[in-house]
């Protein structure tokens, strides 16, 4: 096969001298490499099997018997973009609560605990109503708060701290993890493969019988996260205000951590109702990659997860970001050096222009060999750092391609913006070079392959493509999409999307002392 392919383009692989030119020889090697990748991906595809339970929960399994371990990803199709006014931050808060245990994990006496939690919820509602009433009664508020704190102490006595973590780690899971983004919430485990049934039992119980204990304590933890990660950091303030300006309608306009006023008022019942709506089996996708047998996995899934009652798939996000009528600008005054963020609206990841936009973002601003780094940092020295974010702050819905620059001493954001605009105009007029495009394609293909090498990386890829793109098999088409990108494609998307009236600008202006 290798000789046949090379004959078609002018030579025989065993004797490079017979090629008409060095270029032809290189072209042959690249073609062979592409064919090898295609064959590898085809082989990988065959090792993936899928199964959907009657309640709508989907399982994707990929066999890899290199080592006696497996990675488990549960993808909940819910993130901060699903939140509405009054409950921003609830997706992230629920992720925290998912580690608090169940009716049998994390408690010394669930029936007693259940009664106390119910009493706490009732008191908290009374406290909220009184606290935010027009004529709040301070004496009544103090009495209610005292009773609430007494109940909290009683509830604490019934909790077995971190029992879920301890049980998982005792069985070999040193990497228990979870994260919430604008688009999704994921729960991640990695265990010896002979602990498959243990994972099935623990995780199905987690979704069937969750108990959101220590809720009010965890709310304090999340609010502290907001203070430390956003409110006390100039860059955190800038990103929050920038997104609020860039998106006036779509829920990408608020941060994953949510607004402080919402965090203060969210109740445990809010979380319970949110869980019931978005953690239906039909809204959950599981990928298991490693030393497992699909038939065995599907049989256990029926036994453990099949018992979870079905429910309707949640309604998709309704709001779409309307067309922007002109450039928007926001300024944050803080004790910081000047920082600039410029974001242009672009379509969702599933759009046909996504690959070309990824190439544009990479070539213009990602890495120390990018155009912006070479121009702003190395040549003009107007910035100490610069870069590009693509698919920001999420990629499931129309989002942003954004550029940032941190000005160097005695230089300004205006200087950085002028040079960024200059580089964008160059690409609009001349596109990119063949060398730049080749470098991007090679590095991107390597990144994709490297991401698939680990069980965890593959599980994350399979769930992402199945939920966002509608089919896990499309994960193996990434290389093909990258190969198709041309310099003309990059020029076209630059002219189509990098339009000044469709951009938002955010900057930190140093506070005067």
Short mmCIF file of C-alpha atoms in Angstrom, two decimals:
data_model
loop_
_atom_site.label_atom_id
_atom_site.label_comp_id
_atom_site.label_asym_id
_atom_site.label_seq_id
_atom_site.Cartn_x
_atom_site.Cartn_y
_atom_site.Cartn_z
CA UNK A 1 0.00 0.00 0.00
CA UNK A 2 2.79 2.41 0.88
CA UNK A 3 4.53 1.84 -2.49
CA UNK A 4 1.28 2.20 -4.39
CA UNK A 5 0.53 5.54 -2.78
CA UNK A 6 4.01 6.88 -3.53
CA UNK A 7 3.94 5.70 -7.13
CA UNK A 8 0.81 7.79 -7.58
CA UNK A 9 2.72 10.96 -6.74
CA UNK A 10 5.86 10.16 -8.65
CA UNK A 11 8.21 7.81 -6.86
CA UNK A 12 8.99 4.68 -4.86
CA UNK A 13 9.35 4.93 -1.08
CA UNK A 14 12.46 2.68 -0.94
CA UNK A 15 14.46 4.98 -3.20
CA UNK A 16 14.00 8.71 -2.62
CA UNK A 17 16.39 9.54 -5.48
CA UNK A 18 13.75 8.36 -7.93
CA UNK A 19 11.46 11.20 -6.85
CA UNK A 20 11.28 14.09 -9.29
CA UNK A 21 12.04 16.51 -6.44
CA UNK A 22 12.63 16.78 -2.70
CA UNK A 23 9.20 18.39 -2.47
CA UNK A 24 7.57 15.30 -3.93
CA UNK A 25 9.36 13.13 -1.39
CA UNK A 26 8.20 15.32 1.52
CA UNK A 27 4.68 15.33 0.11
CA UNK A 28 4.74 11.54 0.06
CA UNK A 29 5.82 11.37 3.70
CA UNK A 30 3.10 13.78 4.75
CA UNK A 31 0.52 11.79 2.83
CA UNK A 32 1.67 8.56 4.45
CA UNK A 33 1.52 10.22 7.85
CA UNK A 34 -2.03 11.37 7.17
CA UNK A 35 -3.05 7.88 6.05
CA UNK A 36 -1.47 6.36 9.18
CA UNK A 37 -3.44 8.77 11.38
CA UNK A 38 -6.67 7.92 9.57
CA UNK A 39 -6.04 4.21 10.04
CA UNK A 40 -5.23 4.76 13.72
CA UNK A 41 -8.45 6.69 14.27
CA UNK A 42 -10.48 4.10 12.40
CA UNK A 43 -9.00 1.44 14.66
CA UNK A 44 -9.80 3.49 17.76
CA UNK A 45 -13.39 4.03 16.61
CA UNK A 46 -13.93 0.28 16.43
CA UNK A 47 -13.02 -0.03 20.11
CA UNK A 48 -15.79 2.35 21.16
CA UNK A 49 -19.28 1.07 21.94
CA UNK A 50 -22.34 2.96 23.13
CA UNK A 51 -25.53 2.04 24.95
CA UNK A 52 -28.52 4.08 26.08
CA UNK A 53 -30.66 2.99 29.01
CA UNK A 54 -34.45 3.19 28.85
CA UNK A 55 -34.34 6.21 31.17
CA UNK A 56 -32.23 8.07 28.59
CA UNK A 57 -28.79 7.87 30.23
CA UNK A 58 -26.06 7.21 27.69
CA UNK A 59 -22.88 5.16 28.22
CA UNK A 60 -19.87 5.32 25.89
CA UNK A 61 -17.17 2.71 26.49
CA UNK A 62 -13.73 2.41 24.94
CA UNK A 63 -11.58 -0.65 25.61
CA UNK A 64 -7.92 -0.10 26.39
CA UNK A 65 -6.17 -3.02 28.03
CA UNK A 66 -2.69 -1.49 28.34
CA UNK A 67 -3.00 -1.20 32.13
CA UNK A 68 -5.56 -2.46 34.70
CA UNK A 69 -7.14 0.97 35.21
CA UNK A 70 -10.10 2.93 33.88
CA UNK A 71 -11.25 6.55 33.79
CA UNK A 72 -14.86 7.53 34.41
CA UNK A 73 -16.44 10.79 33.23
CA UNK A 74 -20.01 11.80 33.96
CA UNK A 75 -20.99 14.75 31.78
CA UNK A 76 -24.01 16.73 33.00
CA UNK A 77 -25.26 18.93 30.16
CA UNK A 78 -25.66 21.96 32.43
CA UNK A 79 -23.45 24.92 33.18
CA UNK A 80 -23.76 28.55 34.16
CA UNK A 81 -25.35 29.32 30.77
CA UNK A 82 -28.45 27.43 31.97
CA UNK A 83 -28.90 29.70 34.97
CA UNK A 84 -31.47 32.45 35.21
CA UNK A 85 -31.63 35.65 37.22
CA UNK A 86 -31.64 35.04 40.96
CA UNK A 87 -29.76 31.72 40.87
CA UNK A 88 -26.48 32.56 39.12
CA UNK A 89 -23.70 30.35 40.45
CA UNK A 90 -26.04 27.48 41.30
CA UNK A 91 -24.45 25.03 38.81
CA UNK A 92 -21.06 25.46 40.47
CA UNK A 93 -22.61 25.31 43.94
CA UNK A 94 -24.38 22.06 43.05
CA UNK A 95 -21.07 20.59 41.88
CA UNK A 96 -19.66 21.28 45.35
CA UNK A 97 -22.71 19.70 46.98
CA UNK A 98 -22.37 16.51 44.92
CA UNK A 99 -19.47 15.47 47.15
CA UNK A 100 -21.50 15.73 50.35
CA UNK A 101 -22.82 12.20 50.18
CA UNK A 102 -26.15 10.40 50.05
CA UNK A 103 -28.67 8.81 52.38
CA UNK A 104 -26.06 6.18 53.30
CA UNK A 105 -22.73 7.92 52.59
CA UNK A 106 -21.65 10.80 54.79
CA UNK A 107 -24.17 10.41 57.59
CA UNK A 108 -24.39 8.73 61.02
CA UNK A 109 -28.21 8.84 61.11
CA UNK A 110 -29.98 10.03 57.97
CA UNK A 111 -33.53 10.02 59.37
CA UNK A 112 -32.54 12.29 62.25
CA UNK A 113 -30.42 14.44 59.94
CA UNK A 114 -33.29 14.75 57.45
CA UNK A 115 -35.57 16.27 60.10
CA UNK A 116 -32.94 18.80 61.17
CA UNK A 117 -32.15 19.81 57.57
CA UNK A 118 -35.84 20.42 56.92
CA UNK A 119 -36.09 22.63 60.02
CA UNK A 120 -32.98 24.55 58.90
CA UNK A 121 -34.47 25.18 55.47
CA UNK A 122 -37.66 26.54 57.01
CA UNK A 123 -35.74 28.85 59.36
CA UNK A 124 -33.47 30.05 56.55
CA UNK A 125 -36.52 31.04 54.48
CA UNK A 126 -37.85 33.01 57.44
CA UNK A 127 -34.48 34.70 57.94
CA UNK A 128 -34.30 35.68 54.26
CA UNK A 129 -37.83 37.08 54.25
CA UNK A 130 -37.20 39.13 57.39
CA UNK A 131 -33.72 40.31 56.41
CA UNK A 132 -34.87 41.71 53.07
CA UNK A 133 -38.24 43.07 54.17
CA UNK A 134 -38.88 46.83 54.20
CA UNK A 135 -39.13 46.99 57.98
CA UNK A 136 -36.81 44.22 59.18
CA UNK A 137 -37.21 43.33 62.86
CA UNK A 138 -33.65 43.07 64.21
CA UNK A 139 -34.72 41.28 67.41
CA UNK A 140 -36.72 38.67 65.49
CA UNK A 141 -33.84 38.27 63.05
CA UNK A 142 -31.38 37.68 65.88
CA UNK A 143 -33.67 35.07 67.45
CA UNK A 144 -34.17 33.22 64.15
CA UNK A 145 -30.42 33.28 63.46
CA UNK A 146 -29.66 31.89 66.93
CA UNK A 147 -32.09 29.01 66.41
CA UNK A 148 -30.63 28.36 62.96
CA UNK A 149 -27.07 28.17 64.29
CA UNK A 150 -28.17 25.75 67.03
CA UNK A 151 -29.68 23.45 64.40
CA UNK A 152 -26.55 23.72 62.29
CA UNK A 153 -24.47 22.43 65.20
CA UNK A 154 -26.86 19.50 65.66
CA UNK A 155 -26.67 18.63 61.96
CA UNK A 156 -22.87 18.80 62.01
CA UNK A 157 -22.75 16.13 64.73
CA UNK A 158 -24.45 13.69 62.35
CA UNK A 159 -22.06 14.25 59.42
CA UNK A 160 -19.16 11.93 58.56
CA UNK A 161 -16.77 14.43 57.00
CA UNK A 162 -15.41 13.64 53.52
CA UNK A 163 -16.64 10.04 53.59
CA UNK A 164 -17.18 10.01 49.82
CA UNK A 165 -13.57 11.12 49.18
CA UNK A 166 -12.21 8.67 51.74
CA UNK A 167 -14.10 5.73 50.25
CA UNK A 168 -12.97 6.53 46.71
CA UNK A 169 -9.34 6.99 47.74
CA UNK A 170 -9.35 3.74 49.73
CA UNK A 171 -10.28 1.95 46.51
CA UNK A 172 -7.43 3.56 44.57
CA UNK A 173 -8.87 6.82 43.23
CA UNK A 174 -6.26 9.49 43.97
CA UNK A 175 -7.72 11.96 41.48
CA UNK A 176 -11.36 12.51 42.47
CA UNK A 177 -12.31 15.67 40.61
CA UNK A 178 -15.11 17.76 39.17
CA UNK A 179 -15.50 21.09 37.43
CA UNK A 180 -18.18 23.47 36.25
CA UNK A 181 -17.91 25.62 33.14
CA UNK A 182 -20.31 27.88 31.29
CA UNK A 183 -21.41 24.87 29.23
CA UNK A 184 -21.19 21.76 31.40
CA UNK A 185 -20.51 20.09 34.74
CA UNK A 186 -18.27 17.03 34.83
CA UNK A 187 -17.47 14.47 37.52
CA UNK A 188 -14.23 12.54 37.12
CA UNK A 189 -12.82 9.37 38.67
CA UNK A 190 -9.91 7.07 37.91
CA UNK A 191 -9.87 3.60 39.49
CA UNK A 192 -8.38 0.15 39.11
CA UNK A 193 -10.53 -1.65 36.55
CA UNK A 194 -11.60 -4.30 39.07
CA UNK A 195 -13.42 -1.50 40.94
CA UNK A 196 -15.93 -1.01 38.12
CA UNK A 197 -18.88 -2.24 40.18
CA UNK A 198 -17.79 -0.14 43.15
CA UNK A 199 -17.87 2.96 40.91
CA UNK A 200 -21.28 1.95 39.56
CA UNK A 201 -22.68 1.57 43.05
CA UNK A 202 -21.23 4.79 44.45
CA UNK A 203 -22.03 6.97 41.45
CA UNK A 204 -25.56 5.73 40.83
CA UNK A 205 -26.32 6.29 44.53
CA UNK A 206 -24.88 9.78 44.15
CA UNK A 207 -27.44 10.65 41.48
CA UNK A 208 -30.33 8.62 42.88
CA UNK A 209 -30.17 9.60 46.56
CA UNK A 210 -28.20 12.86 46.92
CA UNK A 211 -28.32 14.67 50.24
CA UNK A 212 -27.18 18.28 50.06
CA UNK A 213 -25.93 18.41 53.63
CA UNK A 214 -23.71 21.19 54.97
CA UNK A 215 -25.30 23.40 52.32
CA UNK A 216 -24.99 26.65 54.22
CA UNK A 217 -21.37 25.93 55.12
CA UNK A 218 -20.56 25.22 51.47
CA UNK A 219 -22.26 28.45 50.38
CA UNK A 220 -19.76 30.30 52.55
CA UNK A 221 -16.93 28.41 50.81
CA UNK A 222 -18.20 29.40 47.36
CA UNK A 223 -18.69 33.02 48.37
CA UNK A 224 -15.10 33.08 49.60
CA UNK A 225 -14.02 31.65 46.23
CA UNK A 226 -15.74 34.59 44.58
CA UNK A 227 -14.04 37.11 46.87
CA UNK A 228 -10.56 35.65 46.41
CA UNK A 229 -10.77 34.67 42.75
CA UNK A 230 -12.74 37.57 41.37
CA UNK A 231 -13.54 40.51 43.60
CA UNK A 232 -10.06 41.06 45.05
CA UNK A 233 -8.21 40.45 41.77
CA UNK A 234 -8.15 43.23 39.15
CA UNK A 235 -8.11 40.73 36.27
CA UNK A 236 -11.13 38.95 37.78
CA UNK A 237 -13.07 42.19 37.92
CA UNK A 238 -12.07 43.02 34.36
CA UNK A 239 -13.22 39.67 32.96
CA UNK A 240 -16.56 39.87 34.78
CA UNK A 241 -17.30 43.41 33.57
CA UNK A 242 -16.00 42.65 30.07
CA UNK A 243 -18.36 39.68 29.65
CA UNK A 244 -21.29 41.68 31.02
CA UNK A 245 -20.68 44.21 28.23
CA UNK A 246 -19.88 41.73 25.46
CA UNK A 247 -23.09 39.74 26.09
CA UNK A 248 -26.11 41.87 26.88
CA UNK A 249 -28.69 39.06 26.54
CA UNK A 250 -27.12 35.61 26.44
CA UNK A 251 -26.26 34.07 29.86
CA UNK A 252 -22.57 33.98 28.95
CA UNK A 253 -22.73 37.49 30.44
CA UNK A 254 -22.37 36.23 34.03
CA UNK A 255 -19.49 34.31 35.58
CA UNK A 256 -19.57 30.65 36.57
CA UNK A 257 -19.20 31.58 40.24
CA UNK A 258 -22.32 33.77 40.06
CA UNK A 259 -23.28 37.09 41.63
CA UNK A 260 -22.78 37.56 45.35
CA UNK A 261 -26.39 38.62 45.98
CA UNK A 262 -27.62 35.38 44.36
CA UNK A 263 -25.18 33.25 46.34
CA UNK A 264 -26.39 34.88 49.53
CA UNK A 265 -30.05 34.07 48.80
CA UNK A 266 -29.93 30.69 47.04
CA UNK A 267 -31.62 28.06 49.19
CA UNK A 268 -31.11 24.33 49.57
CA UNK A 269 -34.52 23.83 47.94
CA UNK A 270 -33.30 25.85 44.94
CA UNK A 271 -30.44 23.36 44.55
CA UNK A 272 -32.76 20.36 45.00
CA UNK A 273 -35.10 21.66 42.27
CA UNK A 274 -32.19 22.52 39.97
CA UNK A 275 -30.80 19.00 40.44
CA UNK A 276 -34.18 17.44 39.60
CA UNK A 277 -34.38 19.48 36.40
CA UNK A 278 -30.85 19.15 35.04
CA UNK A 279 -29.60 15.87 36.50
CA UNK A 280 -32.24 13.74 34.80
CA UNK A 281 -30.72 10.59 33.26
CA UNK A 282 -31.56 11.96 29.80
CA UNK A 283 -29.24 14.92 30.53
CA UNK A 284 -26.30 12.76 31.65
CA UNK A 285 -23.66 11.12 29.44
CA UNK A 286 -21.01 8.74 30.77
CA UNK A 287 -17.72 7.77 29.16
CA UNK A 288 -15.62 4.93 30.56
CA UNK A 289 -12.20 4.36 29.00
CA UNK A 290 -9.73 1.69 30.03
CA UNK A 291 -9.43 -1.95 30.96
CA UNK A 292 -13.14 -2.79 30.80
CA UNK A 293 -15.51 -4.87 28.67
CA UNK A 294 -18.46 -2.98 27.11
CA UNK A 295 -20.94 -5.81 27.67
CA UNK A 296 -20.05 -5.99 31.34
CA UNK A 297 -20.31 -2.21 31.69
CA UNK A 298 -23.71 -2.06 30.01
CA UNK A 299 -25.06 -4.93 32.12
CA UNK A 300 -23.98 -3.17 35.33
CA UNK A 301 -25.31 0.15 34.06
CA UNK A 302 -28.76 -1.42 33.67
CA UNK A 303 -28.59 -2.75 37.22
CA UNK A 304 -27.33 0.38 38.94
CA UNK A 305 -28.28 3.38 36.79
CA UNK A 306 -31.38 1.88 35.22
CA UNK A 307 -33.16 2.28 38.57
CA UNK A 308 -32.95 6.09 38.39
CA UNK A 309 -36.38 7.45 37.35
CA UNK A 310 -36.58 9.04 33.92
CA UNK A 311 -37.62 12.61 33.28
CA UNK A 312 -37.94 15.05 30.40
CA UNK A 313 -34.80 16.48 28.82
CA UNK A 314 -34.49 20.09 30.04
CA UNK A 315 -35.50 22.83 27.64
CA UNK A 316 -32.50 24.32 25.78
CA UNK A 317 -31.36 27.86 26.49
CA UNK A 318 -33.81 30.16 24.73
CA UNK A 319 -31.96 33.47 24.63
CA UNK A 320 -29.71 34.24 21.69
CA UNK A 321 -27.28 37.13 21.70
CA UNK A 322 -28.68 39.78 19.32
CA UNK A 323 -26.57 41.42 16.64
CA UNK A 324 -24.33 44.10 18.07
CA UNK A 325 -24.97 47.66 16.87
CA UNK A 326 -21.59 49.17 17.67
CA UNK A 327 -18.34 48.83 19.58
CA UNK A 328 -18.74 48.51 23.36
CA UNK A 329 -16.25 49.61 25.97
CA UNK A 330 -15.84 49.03 29.72
CA UNK A 331 -13.18 50.34 32.10
CA UNK A 332 -12.13 48.95 35.47
CA UNK A 333 -10.11 51.20 37.76
CA UNK A 334 -7.76 49.19 39.96
CA UNK A 335 -4.28 49.06 41.47
CA UNK A 336 -2.77 47.25 38.51
CA UNK A 337 -0.75 47.83 35.40
CA UNK A 338 -2.85 48.43 32.28
CA UNK A 339 -4.50 45.30 30.86
CA UNK A 340 -6.50 45.19 27.63
CA UNK A 341 -9.07 42.63 26.40
CA UNK A 342 -10.66 42.84 22.94
CA UNK A 343 -13.38 40.33 21.99
CA UNK A 344 -15.12 39.74 18.68
CA UNK A 345 -18.33 37.73 18.34
CA UNK A 346 -18.02 34.39 16.59
CA UNK A 347 -20.35 31.38 16.07
CA UNK A 348 -20.57 28.24 18.19
CA UNK A 349 -18.01 25.44 18.03
CA UNK A 350 -20.28 23.39 15.78
CA UNK A 351 -20.13 26.01 12.99
CA UNK A 352 -18.23 25.20 9.81
CA UNK A 353 -15.88 28.17 10.39
CA UNK A 354 -14.66 26.86 13.75
CA UNK A 355 -11.45 25.22 12.48
CA UNK A 356 -10.40 28.32 10.52
CA UNK A 357 -11.09 30.53 13.54
CA UNK A 358 -8.99 28.21 15.70
CA UNK A 359 -6.13 28.56 13.21
CA UNK A 360 -6.54 32.35 13.14
CA UNK A 361 -6.45 32.57 16.95
CA UNK A 362 -3.38 30.34 17.16
CA UNK A 363 -1.31 32.05 14.49
CA UNK A 364 -2.06 35.58 15.59
CA UNK A 365 -1.76 35.23 19.33
CA UNK A 366 -1.05 31.84 20.92
CA UNK A 367 2.49 31.10 22.06
CA UNK A 368 5.79 32.94 21.99
CA UNK A 369 6.19 32.50 18.25
CA UNK A 370 2.81 34.09 17.50
CA UNK A 371 2.51 37.36 15.63
CA UNK A 372 1.32 39.40 18.61
CA UNK A 373 4.08 38.17 20.90
CA UNK A 374 6.73 38.85 18.26
CA UNK A 375 5.35 42.36 17.57
CA UNK A 376 4.14 43.65 20.96
CA UNK A 377 6.56 41.93 23.34
CA UNK A 378 9.78 41.26 21.45
CA UNK A 379 9.87 43.99 18.78
CA UNK A 380 7.97 47.05 20.05
CA UNK A 381 8.22 46.11 23.75
CA UNK A 382 4.90 47.79 24.52
CA UNK A 383 3.62 44.70 26.38
CA UNK A 384 5.01 42.14 28.81
CA UNK A 385 2.41 39.54 27.80
CA UNK A 386 -0.13 39.03 25.07
CA UNK A 387 -2.32 36.23 23.76
CA UNK A 388 -5.58 34.99 22.29
CA UNK A 389 -8.58 33.13 23.71
CA UNK A 390 -10.86 31.33 21.30
CA UNK A 391 -14.24 29.92 22.28
CA UNK A 392 -14.50 32.30 25.23
CA UNK A 393 -16.12 32.04 27.76
CA UNK A 394 -17.76 28.86 26.38
CA UNK A 395 -18.07 27.18 23.00
CA UNK A 396 -21.50 25.50 22.99
CA UNK A 397 -23.20 28.76 21.99
CA UNK A 398 -21.98 31.71 19.88
CA UNK A 399 -19.01 33.15 21.76
CA UNK A 400 -15.88 35.28 21.40
CA UNK A 401 -12.43 35.22 19.90
CA UNK A 402 -10.55 37.54 22.23
CA UNK A 403 -7.12 39.18 22.33
CA UNK A 404 -5.38 40.48 25.43
CA UNK A 405 -2.27 42.49 26.24
CA UNK A 406 -0.62 43.53 29.49
CA UNK A 407 1.20 46.81 28.90
CA UNK A 408 4.83 47.19 29.88
CA UNK A 409 6.08 50.07 32.01
CA UNK A 410 5.46 53.54 30.52
CA UNK A 411 3.25 52.09 27.74
CA UNK A 412 -0.52 52.10 27.35
CA UNK A 413 -3.41 49.91 26.28
CA UNK A 414 -4.03 52.28 23.36
CA UNK A 415 -0.57 51.45 21.97
CA UNK A 416 -1.28 47.73 22.33
CA UNK A 417 -4.70 48.05 20.67
CA UNK A 418 -3.22 49.93 17.74
CA UNK A 419 -0.70 47.15 17.10
CA UNK A 420 -3.30 44.39 17.55
CA UNK A 421 -5.52 46.15 15.00
CA UNK A 422 -2.52 46.47 12.68
CA UNK A 423 -1.85 42.73 12.81
CA UNK A 424 -5.52 41.89 12.27
CA UNK A 425 -5.60 44.11 9.17
CA UNK A 426 -2.51 42.35 7.82
CA UNK A 427 -4.27 39.00 7.98
CA UNK A 428 -7.40 40.51 6.42
CA UNK A 429 -5.33 41.75 3.49
CA UNK A 430 -2.59 39.13 3.12
CA UNK A 431 -3.75 36.11 5.19
CA UNK A 432 -1.07 33.91 6.76
CA UNK A 433 2.05 32.27 5.37
CA UNK A 434 2.34 28.63 4.35
CA UNK A 435 4.89 28.11 7.13
CA UNK A 436 2.51 29.53 9.76
CA UNK A 437 -0.34 27.35 8.56
CA UNK A 438 1.81 24.21 8.43
CA UNK A 439 3.14 24.88 11.93
CA UNK A 440 -0.41 25.33 13.26
CA UNK A 441 -1.63 22.11 11.65
CA UNK A 442 1.24 20.05 13.01
CA UNK A 443 0.98 21.44 16.55
CA UNK A 444 -2.82 21.09 16.57
CA UNK A 445 -2.71 17.50 15.38
CA UNK A 446 -0.11 16.69 18.04
CA UNK A 447 -2.29 18.30 20.71
CA UNK A 448 -5.31 16.25 19.63
CA UNK A 449 -3.36 12.99 19.61
CA UNK A 450 -1.70 13.77 22.96
CA UNK A 451 -5.12 14.54 24.44
CA UNK A 452 -6.38 11.12 23.38
CA UNK A 453 -3.44 9.18 24.81
CA UNK A 454 -4.68 9.20 28.39
CA UNK A 455 -7.86 7.40 29.41
CA UNK A 456 -9.13 10.52 31.12
CA UNK A 457 -8.42 12.71 28.09
CA UNK A 458 -10.20 10.30 25.79
CA UNK A 459 -13.22 10.05 28.10
CA UNK A 460 -13.46 13.85 28.19
CA UNK A 461 -13.20 14.03 24.40
CA UNK A 462 -15.90 11.39 23.83
CA UNK A 463 -18.43 13.01 26.15
CA UNK A 464 -17.72 16.49 24.78
CA UNK A 465 -18.25 15.50 21.18
CA UNK A 466 -21.30 13.41 21.92
CA UNK A 467 -23.06 16.20 23.80
CA UNK A 468 -21.87 19.30 21.93
CA UNK A 469 -21.60 17.85 18.41
CA UNK A 470 -24.28 15.18 18.76
CA UNK A 471 -21.99 12.24 17.98
CA UNK A 472 -18.82 10.99 19.69
CA UNK A 473 -17.54 9.71 16.34
CA UNK A 474 -16.92 13.29 15.22
CA UNK A 475 -14.04 13.41 17.71
CA UNK A 476 -12.08 11.32 15.21
CA UNK A 477 -12.77 13.76 12.36
CA UNK A 478 -10.75 16.60 13.93
CA UNK A 479 -7.58 15.86 11.97
CA UNK A 480 -9.52 15.86 8.70
CA UNK A 481 -11.04 19.26 9.50
CA UNK A 482 -7.63 20.71 10.31
CA UNK A 483 -6.10 19.38 7.10
CA UNK A 484 -8.79 21.13 5.05
CA UNK A 485 -7.96 24.64 6.35
CA UNK A 486 -6.43 26.97 3.77
CA UNK A 487 -4.81 30.39 4.08
CA UNK A 488 -7.78 31.77 2.17
CA UNK A 489 -10.14 30.34 4.82
CA UNK A 490 -8.27 32.23 7.54
CA UNK A 491 -8.36 35.46 5.55
CA UNK A 492 -12.10 34.98 4.95
CA UNK A 493 -13.02 34.43 8.61
CA UNK A 494 -10.83 37.37 9.68
CA UNK A 495 -12.80 39.64 7.37
CA UNK A 496 -16.11 38.07 8.35
CA UNK A 497 -15.81 38.17 12.15
CA UNK A 498 -13.08 40.64 13.18
CA UNK A 499 -15.28 43.69 12.62
CA UNK A 500 -14.92 46.66 14.95
CA UNK A 501 -18.62 47.30 15.41
CA UNK A 502 -19.02 43.69 16.56
CA UNK A 503 -16.35 43.87 19.26
CA UNK A 504 -16.17 44.73 22.94
CA UNK A 505 -13.13 46.31 24.62
CA UNK A 506 -12.32 46.03 28.30
CA UNK A 507 -9.35 47.61 30.02
CA UNK A 508 -7.88 48.12 33.45
CA UNK A 509 -6.89 51.70 34.09
CA UNK A 510 -4.37 52.08 36.93
CA UNK A 511 -5.84 53.73 39.98
CA UNK A 512 -4.27 57.10 40.71
CA UNK A 513 -2.52 57.25 44.06
#
